[in-house]
Amino acid sequence: MFALRPERPATLEVFVDGAAVPVPEGASAAAAVLLAGAALIRETQVSGAPRLPYCMMGACFDCLAEIDGVANRQACMVPVAPGMHIAPQHGARRAFPA
Ligand code: FES
């Protein structure tokens, strides 16, 4: 009737603000940030207040981060990949690279 799955998902290693973090395969980059115990993943543009992922479903945009060098990505919508680099986003993203 019900199949038990005692095996755990494989883990892979990503880097959150430079620190190596083991995360389950299939997790989101936002989950990796929370697993890392990070203090913030972005700062608000106006006051600089720290933010962490909140809704985990693409609605609040509090998870905007720089992922593998690309800013303004919704970390909760991005599945982790081995060696992924997730960095906090500070302030607003520039529309065009300098
Ligand atoms: S956590 Fe809300 S949009 Fe990503």
PDB file of N, CA and C in Angstrom, residues 4-81:
ATOM      1  N   LEU A   4       7.649   2.567   1.886  1.00  0.00           N
ATOM      2  CA  LEU A   4       8.538   3.338   2.749  1.00  0.00           C
ATOM      3  C   LEU A   4       9.821   3.621   1.998  1.00  0.00           C
ATOM      4  N   ARG A   5      10.332   4.814   2.176  1.00  0.00           N
ATOM      5  CA  ARG A   5      11.582   5.187   1.509  1.00  0.00           C
ATOM      6  C   ARG A   5      12.576   5.587   2.582  1.00  0.00           C
ATOM      7  N   PRO A   6      13.182   4.612   3.232  1.00  0.00           N
ATOM      8  CA  PRO A   6      14.099   4.954   4.310  1.00  0.00           C
ATOM      9  C   PRO A   6      15.380   5.621   3.830  1.00  0.00           C
ATOM     10  N   GLU A   7      15.704   5.439   2.556  1.00  0.00           N
ATOM     11  CA  GLU A   7      16.941   6.058   2.084  1.00  0.00           C
ATOM     12  C   GLU A   7      16.782   7.579   2.024  1.00  0.00           C
ATOM     13  N   ARG A   8      17.829   8.253   2.333  1.00  0.00           N
ATOM     14  CA  ARG A   8      17.811   9.711   2.315  1.00  0.00           C
ATOM     15  C   ARG A   8      18.253  10.180   0.931  1.00  0.00           C
ATOM     16  N   PRO A   9      17.807  11.353   0.539  1.00  0.00           N
ATOM     17  CA  PRO A   9      18.264  11.865  -0.750  1.00  0.00           C
ATOM     18  C   PRO A   9      19.763  12.136  -0.717  1.00  0.00           C
ATOM     19  N   ALA A  10      20.367  12.013  -1.850  1.00  0.00           N
ATOM     20  CA  ALA A  10      21.798  12.305  -1.939  1.00  0.00           C
ATOM     21  C   ALA A  10      22.048  13.768  -1.597  1.00  0.00           C
ATOM     22  N   THR A  11      23.194  14.031  -1.071  1.00  0.00           N
ATOM     23  CA  THR A  11      23.536  15.416  -0.776  1.00  0.00           C
ATOM     24  C   THR A  11      24.593  15.898  -1.757  1.00  0.00           C
ATOM     25  N   LEU A  12      24.610  17.169  -1.943  1.00  0.00           N
ATOM     26  CA  LEU A  12      25.645  17.790  -2.753  1.00  0.00           C
ATOM     27  C   LEU A  12      26.122  19.039  -2.018  1.00  0.00           C
ATOM     28  N   GLU A  13      27.230  19.581  -2.461  1.00  0.00           N
ATOM     29  CA  GLU A  13      27.827  20.713  -1.765  1.00  0.00           C
ATOM     30  C   GLU A  13      27.657  21.986  -2.579  1.00  0.00           C
ATOM     31  N   VAL A  14      27.143  23.021  -1.915  1.00  0.00           N
ATOM     32  CA  VAL A  14      27.062  24.350  -2.518  1.00  0.00           C
ATOM     33  C   VAL A  14      27.783  25.326  -1.589  1.00  0.00           C
ATOM     34  N   PHE A  15      27.957  26.539  -2.037  1.00  0.00           N
ATOM     35  CA  PHE A  15      28.644  27.555  -1.242  1.00  0.00           C
ATOM     36  C   PHE A  15      27.692  28.729  -1.002  1.00  0.00           C
ATOM     37  N   VAL A  16      27.444  29.001   0.270  1.00  0.00           N
ATOM     38  CA  VAL A  16      26.590  30.121   0.636  1.00  0.00           C
ATOM     39  C   VAL A  16      27.472  31.190   1.246  1.00  0.00           C
ATOM     40  N   ASP A  17      27.583  32.301   0.565  1.00  0.00           N
ATOM     41  CA  ASP A  17      28.462  33.401   0.981  1.00  0.00           C
ATOM     42  C   ASP A  17      29.869  32.866   1.275  1.00  0.00           C
ATOM     43  N   GLY A  18      30.318  31.936   0.460  1.00  0.00           N
ATOM     44  CA  GLY A  18      31.670  31.402   0.547  1.00  0.00           C
ATOM     45  C   GLY A  18      31.834  30.176   1.427  1.00  0.00           C
ATOM     46  N   ALA A  19      30.824  29.832   2.220  1.00  0.00           N
ATOM     47  CA  ALA A  19      30.916  28.684   3.123  1.00  0.00           C
ATOM     48  C   ALA A  19      30.298  27.447   2.474  1.00  0.00           C
ATOM     49  N   ALA A  20      31.011  26.319   2.533  1.00  0.00           N
ATOM     50  CA  ALA A  20      30.502  25.074   1.971  1.00  0.00           C
ATOM     51  C   ALA A  20      29.331  24.564   2.818  1.00  0.00           C
ATOM     52  N   VAL A  21      28.254  24.166   2.143  1.00  0.00           N
ATOM     53  CA  VAL A  21      27.056  23.686   2.827  1.00  0.00           C
ATOM     54  C   VAL A  21      26.560  22.426   2.122  1.00  0.00           C
ATOM     55  N   PRO A  22      26.413  21.311   2.849  1.00  0.00           N
ATOM     56  CA  PRO A  22      25.810  20.127   2.227  1.00  0.00           C
ATOM     57  C   PRO A  22      24.288  20.285   2.213  1.00  0.00           C
ATOM     58  N   VAL A  23      23.670  20.046   1.058  1.00  0.00           N
ATOM     59  CA  VAL A  23      22.217  20.183   0.934  1.00  0.00           C
ATOM     60  C   VAL A  23      21.662  18.966   0.195  1.00  0.00           C
ATOM     61  N   PRO A  24      20.429  18.595   0.477  1.00  0.00           N
ATOM     62  CA  PRO A  24      19.828  17.468  -0.234  1.00  0.00           C
ATOM     63  C   PRO A  24      19.653  17.799  -1.717  1.00  0.00           C
ATOM     64  N   GLU A  25      19.878  16.810  -2.535  1.00  0.00           N
ATOM     65  CA  GLU A  25      19.648  16.965  -3.967  1.00  0.00           C
ATOM     66  C   GLU A  25      18.187  17.339  -4.189  1.00  0.00           C
ATOM     67  N   GLY A  26      17.939  18.300  -5.051  1.00  0.00           N
ATOM     68  CA  GLY A  26      16.568  18.719  -5.334  1.00  0.00           C
ATOM     69  C   GLY A  26      16.101  19.892  -4.498  1.00  0.00           C
ATOM     70  N   ALA A  27      16.881  20.286  -3.491  1.00  0.00           N
ATOM     71  CA  ALA A  27      16.509  21.445  -2.682  1.00  0.00           C
ATOM     72  C   ALA A  27      16.719  22.717  -3.490  1.00  0.00           C
ATOM     73  N   SER A  28      16.127  23.794  -3.019  1.00  0.00           N
ATOM     74  CA  SER A  28      16.303  25.075  -3.691  1.00  0.00           C
ATOM     75  C   SER A  28      17.506  25.813  -3.105  1.00  0.00           C
ATOM     76  N   ALA A  29      17.981  26.802  -3.842  1.00  0.00           N
ATOM     77  CA  ALA A  29      19.074  27.633  -3.339  1.00  0.00           C
ATOM     78  C   ALA A  29      18.639  28.369  -2.075  1.00  0.00           C
ATOM     79  N   ALA A  30      17.372  28.740  -1.980  1.00  0.00           N
ATOM     80  CA  ALA A  30      16.873  29.400  -0.766  1.00  0.00           C
ATOM     81  C   ALA A  30      16.941  28.446   0.427  1.00  0.00           C
ATOM     82  N   ALA A  31      16.630  27.184   0.207  1.00  0.00           N
ATOM     83  CA  ALA A  31      16.736  26.202   1.291  1.00  0.00           C
ATOM     84  C   ALA A  31      18.188  26.065   1.735  1.00  0.00           C
ATOM     85  N   ALA A  32      19.105  26.132   0.792  1.00  0.00           N
ATOM     86  CA  ALA A  32      20.528  26.063   1.137  1.00  0.00           C
ATOM     87  C   ALA A  32      20.923  27.241   2.019  1.00  0.00           C
ATOM     88  N   VAL A  33      20.382  28.407   1.710  1.00  0.00           N
ATOM     89  CA  VAL A  33      20.670  29.606   2.518  1.00  0.00           C
ATOM     90  C   VAL A  33      20.170  29.398   3.949  1.00  0.00           C
ATOM     91  N   LEU A  34      18.966  28.847   4.083  1.00  0.00           N
ATOM     92  CA  LEU A  34      18.412  28.616   5.421  1.00  0.00           C
ATOM     93  C   LEU A  34      19.195  27.522   6.144  1.00  0.00           C
ATOM     94  N   LEU A  35      19.578  26.467   5.417  1.00  0.00           N
ATOM     95  CA  LEU A  35      20.376  25.403   6.033  1.00  0.00           C
ATOM     96  C   LEU A  35      21.732  25.930   6.508  1.00  0.00           C
ATOM     97  N   ALA A  36      22.256  26.905   5.794  1.00  0.00           N
ATOM     98  CA  ALA A  36      23.553  27.469   6.158  1.00  0.00           C
ATOM     99  C   ALA A  36      23.465  28.345   7.401  1.00  0.00           C
ATOM    100  N   GLY A  37      22.245  28.730   7.781  1.00  0.00           N
ATOM    101  CA  GLY A  37      22.088  29.612   8.936  1.00  0.00           C
ATOM    102  C   GLY A  37      22.529  31.036   8.642  1.00  0.00           C
ATOM    103  N   ALA A  38      22.443  31.425   7.384  1.00  0.00           N
ATOM    104  CA  ALA A  38      22.868  32.768   6.994  1.00  0.00           C
ATOM    105  C   ALA A  38      22.003  33.825   7.681  1.00  0.00           C
ATOM    106  N   ALA A  39      22.602  34.968   7.947  1.00  0.00           N
ATOM    107  CA  ALA A  39      21.887  36.063   8.604  1.00  0.00           C
ATOM    108  C   ALA A  39      21.014  36.838   7.625  1.00  0.00           C
ATOM    109  N   LEU A  40      21.379  36.793   6.344  1.00  0.00           N
ATOM    110  CA  LEU A  40      20.599  37.493   5.325  1.00  0.00           C
ATOM    111  C   LEU A  40      20.935  36.940   3.958  1.00  0.00           C
ATOM    112  N   ILE A  41      20.017  37.177   3.020  1.00  0.00           N
ATOM    113  CA  ILE A  41      20.311  36.833   1.631  1.00  0.00           C
ATOM    114  C   ILE A  41      20.209  38.065   0.757  1.00  0.00           C
ATOM    115  N   ARG A  42      19.555  39.073   1.256  1.00  0.00           N
ATOM    116  CA  ARG A  42      19.536  40.351   0.531  1.00  0.00           C
ATOM    117  C   ARG A  42      19.290  41.456   1.531  1.00  0.00           C
ATOM    118  N   GLU A  43      19.524  42.679   1.074  1.00  0.00           N
ATOM    119  CA  GLU A  43      19.207  43.861   1.867  1.00  0.00           C
ATOM    120  C   GLU A  43      18.199  44.668   1.077  1.00  0.00           C
ATOM    121  N   THR A  44      17.273  45.299   1.788  1.00  0.00           N
ATOM    122  CA  THR A  44      16.287  46.105   1.075  1.00  0.00           C
ATOM    123  C   THR A  44      16.966  47.320   0.463  1.00  0.00           C
ATOM    124  N   GLN A  45      16.413  47.794  -0.633  1.00  0.00           N
ATOM    125  CA  GLN A  45      17.022  48.910  -1.352  1.00  0.00           C
ATOM    126  C   GLN A  45      16.942  50.207  -0.574  1.00  0.00           C
ATOM    127  N   VAL A  46      15.865  50.421   0.160  1.00  0.00           N
ATOM    128  CA  VAL A  46      15.635  51.717   0.812  1.00  0.00           C
ATOM    129  C   VAL A  46      16.356  51.803   2.151  1.00  0.00           C
ATOM    130  N   SER A  47      16.114  50.847   3.046  1.00  0.00           N
ATOM    131  CA  SER A  47      16.673  50.960   4.398  1.00  0.00           C
ATOM    132  C   SER A  47      17.886  50.071   4.633  1.00  0.00           C
ATOM    133  N   GLY A  48      18.121  49.128   3.747  1.00  0.00           N
ATOM    134  CA  GLY A  48      19.227  48.196   3.956  1.00  0.00           C
ATOM    135  C   GLY A  48      18.911  47.109   4.968  1.00  0.00           C
ATOM    136  N   ALA A  49      17.631  46.939   5.292  1.00  0.00           N
ATOM    137  CA  ALA A  49      17.227  45.916   6.258  1.00  0.00           C
ATOM    138  C   ALA A  49      17.518  44.522   5.706  1.00  0.00           C
ATOM    139  N   PRO A  50      17.992  43.614   6.560  1.00  0.00           N
ATOM    140  CA  PRO A  50      18.297  42.257   6.093  1.00  0.00           C
ATOM    141  C   PRO A  50      17.026  41.458   5.822  1.00  0.00           C
ATOM    142  N   ARG A  51      17.104  40.592   4.838  1.00  0.00           N
ATOM    143  CA  ARG A  51      15.980  39.724   4.490  1.00  0.00           C
ATOM    144  C   ARG A  51      16.480  38.306   4.297  1.00  0.00           C
ATOM    145  N   LEU A  52      15.591  37.355   4.578  1.00  0.00           N
ATOM    146  CA  LEU A  52      15.828  35.931   4.321  1.00  0.00           C
ATOM    147  C   LEU A  52      14.644  35.400   3.531  1.00  0.00           C
ATOM    148  N   PRO A  53      14.796  34.253   2.883  1.00  0.00           N
ATOM    149  CA  PRO A  53      13.658  33.662   2.170  1.00  0.00           C
ATOM    150  C   PRO A  53      12.461  33.520   3.111  1.00  0.00           C
ATOM    151  N   TYR A  54      11.267  33.798   2.581  1.00  0.00           N
ATOM    152  CA  TYR A  54      10.066  33.790   3.420  1.00  0.00           C
ATOM    153  C   TYR A  54       9.009  32.820   2.902  1.00  0.00           C
ATOM    154  N   CYS A  55       8.522  33.044   1.689  1.00  0.00           N
ATOM    155  CA  CYS A  55       7.390  32.232   1.220  1.00  0.00           C
ATOM    156  C   CYS A  55       7.826  30.902   0.604  1.00  0.00           C
ATOM    157  N   MET A  56       9.020  30.845   0.064  1.00  0.00           N
ATOM    158  CA  MET A  56       9.563  29.646  -0.583  1.00  0.00           C
ATOM    159  C   MET A  56       8.730  29.179  -1.767  1.00  0.00           C
ATOM    160  N   MET A  57       7.964  30.093  -2.370  1.00  0.00           N
ATOM    161  CA  MET A  57       7.160  29.692  -3.532  1.00  0.00           C
ATOM    162  C   MET A  57       7.098  30.776  -4.596  1.00  0.00           C
ATOM    163  N   GLY A  58       8.033  31.693  -4.591  1.00  0.00           N
ATOM    164  CA  GLY A  58       8.127  32.653  -5.680  1.00  0.00           C
ATOM    165  C   GLY A  58       7.228  33.860  -5.574  1.00  0.00           C
ATOM    166  N   ALA A  59       6.648  34.130  -4.411  1.00  0.00           N
ATOM    167  CA  ALA A  59       5.696  35.235  -4.298  1.00  0.00           C
ATOM    168  C   ALA A  59       6.269  36.491  -3.643  1.00  0.00           C
ATOM    169  N   CYS A  60       7.164  36.357  -2.683  1.00  0.00           N
ATOM    170  CA  CYS A  60       7.551  37.527  -1.871  1.00  0.00           C
ATOM    171  C   CYS A  60       8.825  38.239  -2.351  1.00  0.00           C
ATOM    172  N   PHE A  61       9.638  37.592  -3.075  1.00  0.00           N
ATOM    173  CA  PHE A  61      10.894  38.153  -3.603  1.00  0.00           C
ATOM    174  C   PHE A  61      11.898  38.499  -2.503  1.00  0.00           C
ATOM    175  N   ASP A  62      11.712  37.984  -1.318  1.00  0.00           N
ATOM    176  CA  ASP A  62      12.681  38.231  -0.256  1.00  0.00           C
ATOM    177  C   ASP A  62      13.908  37.331  -0.373  1.00  0.00           C
ATOM    178  N   CYS A  63      13.941  36.484  -1.379  1.00  0.00           N
ATOM    179  CA  CYS A  63      15.068  35.567  -1.549  1.00  0.00           C
ATOM    180  C   CYS A  63      15.997  35.970  -2.684  1.00  0.00           C
ATOM    181  N   LEU A  64      15.848  37.193  -3.195  1.00  0.00           N
ATOM    182  CA  LEU A  64      16.702  37.609  -4.312  1.00  0.00           C
ATOM    183  C   LEU A  64      18.160  37.496  -3.913  1.00  0.00           C
ATOM    184  N   ALA A  65      18.934  36.851  -4.761  1.00  0.00           N
ATOM    185  CA  ALA A  65      20.335  36.591  -4.450  1.00  0.00           C
ATOM    186  C   ALA A  65      21.153  36.578  -5.724  1.00  0.00           C
ATOM    187  N   GLU A  66      22.456  36.583  -5.510  1.00  0.00           N
ATOM    188  CA  GLU A  66      23.367  36.413  -6.645  1.00  0.00           C
ATOM    189  C   GLU A  66      23.733  34.936  -6.684  1.00  0.00           C
ATOM    190  N   ILE A  67      23.380  34.269  -7.768  1.00  0.00           N
ATOM    191  CA  ILE A  67      23.641  32.838  -7.899  1.00  0.00           C
ATOM    192  C   ILE A  67      24.561  32.613  -9.092  1.00  0.00           C
ATOM    193  N   ASP A  68      25.696  32.044  -8.815  1.00  0.00           N
ATOM    194  CA  ASP A  68      26.720  31.809  -9.840  1.00  0.00           C
ATOM    195  C   ASP A  68      27.003  33.073 -10.645  1.00  0.00           C
ATOM    196  N   GLY A  69      27.096  34.193  -9.924  1.00  0.00           N
ATOM    197  CA  GLY A  69      27.472  35.454 -10.550  1.00  0.00           C
ATOM    198  C   GLY A  69      26.339  36.217 -11.206  1.00  0.00           C
ATOM    199  N   VAL A  70      25.135  35.673 -11.169  1.00  0.00           N
ATOM    200  CA  VAL A  70      23.988  36.349 -11.776  1.00  0.00           C
ATOM    201  C   VAL A  70      23.105  36.896 -10.659  1.00  0.00           C
ATOM    202  N   ALA A  71      22.974  38.215 -10.617  1.00  0.00           N
ATOM    203  CA  ALA A  71      22.205  38.857  -9.545  1.00  0.00           C
ATOM    204  C   ALA A  71      20.712  38.777  -9.805  1.00  0.00           C
ATOM    205  N   ASN A  72      19.951  39.070  -8.750  1.00  0.00           N
ATOM    206  CA  ASN A  72      18.504  39.231  -8.835  1.00  0.00           C
ATOM    207  C   ASN A  72      17.767  37.938  -9.172  1.00  0.00           C
ATOM    208  N   ARG A  73      18.278  36.816  -8.699  1.00  0.00           N
ATOM    209  CA  ARG A  73      17.606  35.540  -8.960  1.00  0.00           C
ATOM    210  C   ARG A  73      16.767  35.161  -7.756  1.00  0.00           C
ATOM    211  N   GLN A  74      15.610  34.626  -7.998  1.00  0.00           N
ATOM    212  CA  GLN A  74      14.752  34.158  -6.913  1.00  0.00           C
ATOM    213  C   GLN A  74      15.285  32.807  -6.451  1.00  0.00           C
ATOM    214  N   ALA A  75      15.987  32.811  -5.338  1.00  0.00           N
ATOM    215  CA  ALA A  75      16.664  31.601  -4.870  1.00  0.00           C
ATOM    216  C   ALA A  75      15.698  30.456  -4.598  1.00  0.00           C
ATOM    217  N   CYS A  76      14.455  30.756  -4.244  1.00  0.00           N
ATOM    218  CA  CYS A  76      13.518  29.664  -3.951  1.00  0.00           C
ATOM    219  C   CYS A  76      13.053  28.955  -5.216  1.00  0.00           C
ATOM    220  N   MET A  77      13.316  29.530  -6.372  1.00  0.00           N
ATOM    221  CA  MET A  77      12.890  28.948  -7.644  1.00  0.00           C
ATOM    222  C   MET A  77      14.041  28.256  -8.374  1.00  0.00           C
ATOM    223  N   VAL A  78      15.228  28.267  -7.761  1.00  0.00           N
ATOM    224  CA  VAL A  78      16.408  27.725  -8.420  1.00  0.00           C
ATOM    225  C   VAL A  78      16.865  26.466  -7.691  1.00  0.00           C
ATOM    226  N   PRO A  79      16.829  25.306  -8.340  1.00  0.00           N
ATOM    227  CA  PRO A  79      17.331  24.094  -7.678  1.00  0.00           C
ATOM    228  C   PRO A  79      18.851  24.141  -7.555  1.00  0.00           C
ATOM    229  N   VAL A  80      19.357  23.579  -6.466  1.00  0.00           N
ATOM    230  CA  VAL A  80      20.800  23.585  -6.259  1.00  0.00           C
ATOM    231  C   VAL A  80      21.485  22.687  -7.282  1.00  0.00           C
ATOM    232  N   ALA A  81      22.721  23.021  -7.536  1.00  0.00           N
ATOM    233  CA  ALA A  81      23.581  22.219  -8.412  1.00  0.00           C
ATOM    234  C   ALA A  81      24.931  22.108  -7.716  1.00  0.00           C
TER     235      ALA A  81
END
